Coordinates of C-alpha atoms and ligand atoms in Angstrom, one line a residue:
X1 CA 17.0 -5.4 9.8
X2 CA 14.0 -4.8 7.2
X3 CA 14.6 -1.4 6.0
X4 CA 10.7 -0.3 4.7
X5 CA 9.9 2.8 2.6
X6 CA 6.3 3.8 2.2
X7 CA 4.8 5.7 -0.3
X8 CA 1.2 7.5 0.7
X9 CA -0.6 10.0 -1.0
X10 CA -3.5 10.8 1.5
X11 CA -4.8 10.3 5.2
X12 CA -1.8 7.8 6.0
X13 CA -4.2 5.5 8.2
X14 CA -2.4 2.6 6.8
X15 CA 1.3 4.0 7.5
X16 CA 0.1 4.7 11.0
X17 CA -1.2 0.7 11.2
X18 CA 2.6 0.3 10.1
X19 CA 4.3 2.8 12.9
X20 CA 1.9 1.4 15.4
X21 CA 2.9 -2.4 14.3
X22 CA 6.9 -1.1 14.8
X23 CA 6.4 0.4 18.1
X24 CA 4.3 -2.2 19.6
X25 CA 6.0 -5.1 18.1
X26 CA 3.6 -6.8 16.0
X27 CA 6.1 -6.1 12.7
X28 CA 9.6 -7.3 14.3
X29 CA 12.9 -6.5 12.6
X30 CA 11.8 -3.9 10.7
X31 CA 13.1 -0.3 10.4
X32 CA 10.9 2.8 8.6
X33 CA 13.4 4.6 6.9
X34 CA 11.6 6.7 4.8
X35 CA 8.1 8.1 3.7
X36 CA 7.6 9.5 -0.2
X37 CA 4.5 11.4 -0.8
X38 CA 3.5 12.9 -4.1
X39 CA 1.0 15.1 -2.4
X40 CA 2.8 17.9 -0.1
X41 CA -0.7 18.2 2.0
X42 CA -1.3 14.5 2.6
X43 CA -1.8 14.2 6.3
X44 CA 0.7 11.2 5.9
X45 CA 3.5 13.4 5.8
X46 CA 2.8 14.4 9.3
X47 CA 1.9 10.9 10.5
X48 CA 5.6 10.3 9.4
X49 CA 7.0 13.7 11.1
X50 CA 5.3 13.0 14.4
X51 CA 6.8 9.3 14.2
X52 CA 10.6 10.5 13.5
X53 CA 10.4 9.1 10.1
X54 CA 12.6 10.9 7.4
X55 CA 9.7 12.4 5.3
X56 CA 9.9 14.0 1.9
X57 CA 7.3 15.1 -1.0
X58 CA 8.3 14.2 -4.7
X59 CA 4.9 15.5 -6.7
X60 CA 4.6 15.5 -10.6
X61 CA 3.8 18.8 -10.4
X62 CA 7.0 20.0 -9.6
X63 CA 8.4 18.6 -12.9
X64 CA 8.8 19.5 -16.4
X65 CA 7.6 16.1 -17.7
X66 CA 6.8 12.4 -16.6
X67 CA 10.5 11.5 -17.0
X68 CA 11.6 14.3 -15.2
X69 CA 9.3 12.8 -12.3
X70 CA 10.2 9.6 -12.6
X71 CA 13.8 10.3 -12.1
X72 CA 13.3 12.0 -9.0
X73 CA 11.1 9.7 -7.3
X74 CA 13.9 7.1 -8.6
X75 CA 16.6 8.8 -6.4
X76 CA 14.5 9.4 -3.5
X77 CA 13.8 6.1 -3.5
X78 CA 17.4 5.0 -4.2
X79 CA 18.7 7.1 -1.3
X80 CA 17.1 4.8 1.4
X81 CA 17.8 1.9 -0.1
X82 CA 15.0 0.2 0.9
X83 CA 14.6 -3.7 1.4
X84 CA 10.8 -3.2 0.7
X85 CA 8.8 -0.7 -0.5
X86 CA 5.0 -0.3 0.3
X87 CA 2.3 1.1 -1.1
X88 CA 0.0 2.6 1.2
X89 CA -2.4 4.5 -0.3
X90 CA -0.2 5.3 -3.3
X91 CA -2.2 7.0 -6.4
X92 CA 1.0 7.4 -8.6
X93 CA 1.7 4.6 -11.3
X94 CA 5.3 3.3 -10.8
X95 CA 7.9 4.1 -13.1
X96 CA 8.5 0.7 -14.8
X97 CA 11.9 0.6 -14.1
X98 CA 11.6 0.6 -10.1
X99 CA 9.1 -2.3 -10.7
X100 CA 11.8 -4.1 -12.8
X101 CA 14.0 -3.1 -10.4
X102 CA 12.5 -3.9 -7.0
X103 CA 10.9 -7.2 -8.3
X104 CA 9.0 -9.2 -5.6
X105 CA 10.0 -6.1 -3.0
X106 CA 7.5 -3.9 -3.6
X107 CA 3.7 -4.9 -1.8
X108 CA 0.5 -2.5 -2.0
X109 CA -2.8 -2.6 -0.6
X110 CA -5.8 -3.1 -2.1
X111 CA -9.6 -2.4 -0.7
X112 CA -11.4 -5.3 -2.0
X113 CA -11.2 -9.1 -2.6
X114 CA -8.8 -9.0 -6.2
X115 CA -9.6 -9.9 -8.9
X116 CA -12.9 -8.3 -8.1
X117 CA -13.3 -4.6 -8.3
X118 CA -9.5 -3.9 -9.0
X119 CA -8.0 -2.5 -11.7
X120 CA -7.9 0.8 -13.4
X121 CA -10.5 3.0 -12.3
X122 CA -10.7 1.3 -9.2
X123 CA -9.1 3.5 -6.1
X124 CA -10.6 5.1 -3.2
X125 CA -14.2 5.0 -2.8
X126 CA -14.9 4.1 -6.6
X127 CA -14.0 0.4 -5.2
X128 CA -16.6 0.5 -2.4
X129 CA -19.2 2.0 -4.8
X130 CA -18.3 -0.7 -7.4
X131 CA -19.2 -3.2 -4.8
X132 CA -22.2 -1.5 -3.4
X133 CA -23.2 -1.4 -7.2
X134 CA -23.1 -4.7 -7.8
X135 CA -24.6 -6.1 -4.4
X136 CA -22.0 -8.6 -3.4
X137 CA -22.2 -9.7 0.1
X138 CA -18.7 -10.2 0.7
X139 CA -15.7 -7.4 0.2
X140 CA -12.5 -7.1 1.8
X141 CA -8.7 -6.2 1.2
X142 CA -5.9 -7.9 -0.4
X143 CA -2.0 -7.2 -0.1
X144 CA -0.3 -8.0 -3.0
X145 CA 3.2 -7.9 -4.6
X146 CA 3.5 -5.3 -7.5
X147 CA 3.9 -6.4 -11.0
X148 CA 3.6 -4.1 -14.5
X149 CA -0.1 -4.3 -14.5
X150 CA -2.5 -2.9 -12.3
X151 CA -3.4 -4.7 -9.1
X152 CA -2.4 -7.8 -10.9
X153 CA 1.2 -8.9 -8.8
X154 CA 1.0 -12.1 -6.8
X155 CA -1.3 -12.1 -4.1
X156 CA 0.1 -12.4 -0.4
X157 CA -2.9 -12.1 1.6
X158 CA -6.6 -11.5 1.9
X159 CA -9.4 -11.0 4.5
X160 CA -12.9 -10.5 3.8
X161 CA -15.3 -8.2 5.2
X162 CA -19.0 -8.5 5.4
X163 CA -21.1 -5.7 3.4
X164 CA -24.2 -4.9 5.0
X165 CA -27.5 -3.5 3.0
X166 CA -27.6 -0.2 4.7
X167 CA -23.8 0.3 4.2
X168 CA -23.0 3.8 2.1
X169 CA -19.5 3.8 0.2
X170 CA -17.9 5.4 3.2
X171 CA -19.4 3.2 5.9
X172 CA -18.0 0.0 3.7
X173 CA -14.5 2.1 3.5
X174 CA -14.4 2.5 7.0
X175 CA -15.2 -1.4 7.9
X176 CA -13.0 -2.8 5.2
X177 CA -9.8 -0.3 6.6
X178 CA -10.9 -1.4 10.3
X179 CA -11.4 -5.3 9.9
X180 CA -8.9 -5.7 7.1
X181 CA -6.6 -2.8 5.9
X182 CA -5.0 -2.6 9.2
X183 CA -4.7 -5.8 10.4
X184 CA -3.6 -7.3 6.7
X185 CA -0.5 -4.5 6.1
X186 CA 1.2 -5.0 9.1
X187 CA 0.8 -8.9 9.5
X188 CA 2.4 -9.1 5.6
X189 CA 5.2 -6.8 6.7
X190 CA 6.1 -9.0 9.7
X191 CA 6.1 -12.1 7.7
X192 CA 8.3 -10.5 4.9
X193 CA 10.7 -9.3 7.9
X194 CA 10.7 -12.7 9.1
X195 CA 11.9 -14.2 5.7
X196 CA 8.4 -16.3 5.4
X197 CA 7.4 -15.0 1.7
X198 CA 8.2 -16.2 -1.1
X199 CA 7.4 -16.1 -5.0
X200 CA 7.3 -19.0 -7.5
X201 CA 5.5 -19.3 -10.8
X202 CA 3.7 -16.2 -10.1
X203 CA 2.1 -17.5 -6.6
X204 CA 3.2 -16.7 -2.9
X205 CA 4.0 -19.2 -0.5
X206 CA 4.1 -18.2 3.1
X207 CA 5.7 -21.0 5.6
X208 CA 5.4 -21.5 8.9
Ligands
GRF1 C1 -6.8 2.7 1.3 O1 -8.5 2.0 1.5 C2 -6.0 2.0 0.6 O2 -6.2 0.4 0.8 C3 -6.1 2.2 -0.6 O3 -6.3 3.4 -0.2 C4 -6.4 4.0 1.0 C5 -5.4 4.5 1.5 O4 -5.8 5.3 2.8 N1 -5.4 2.0 -2.0 P1 -4.9 6.0 3.9 O5 -4.2 6.8 3.2 O6 -4.1 4.8 4.1 O7 -5.7 6.3 4.8

């Protein structure tokens, strides 16, 4: 059984896709052991509660400095002793210590085809605004392992989504979620739970 901890900051539609995947059996051999939010008002916390998953809020606002927050966050992770940490719309920079300790055991979903429209400053609607401003015809989503950089870790899987002429950032964001994010993330977790994902030389290999 793969013990999965999910970190969230907002609405939690990706969290919901994972919950549904575990419930409906498209994600096998996986237990959602804890949800951590940095934002006490995140609707994702409500989704976790409704699904009976232990959920906690660890907010930087509640701590004196970054070091104190990092310590509390690490503790909240360790208490759950997860096999895999999933960043599902988590807008906090992870403590370096955590990234080292969980090498190739933290995954993130980013709403573009990395290496386009990613890195510092590209989060939320800004990604889709960038896509429309550049006029690219195809965008998508990427699931990748997390390393010390921003959106620089080994890529696990990507899915393309069409950009349409009359798109607004909001409309495009929704299409990327529906056609890519909510499919890709559960799929990757299932592959990891099945022991099918390995990393060597910074590249991901998926076995049949
Ligand atoms: C998603 O677009 C995800 O790719 C990005 O943040 C958004 C989170 O949405 N990293 P939700 O909270 O899962 O609804």
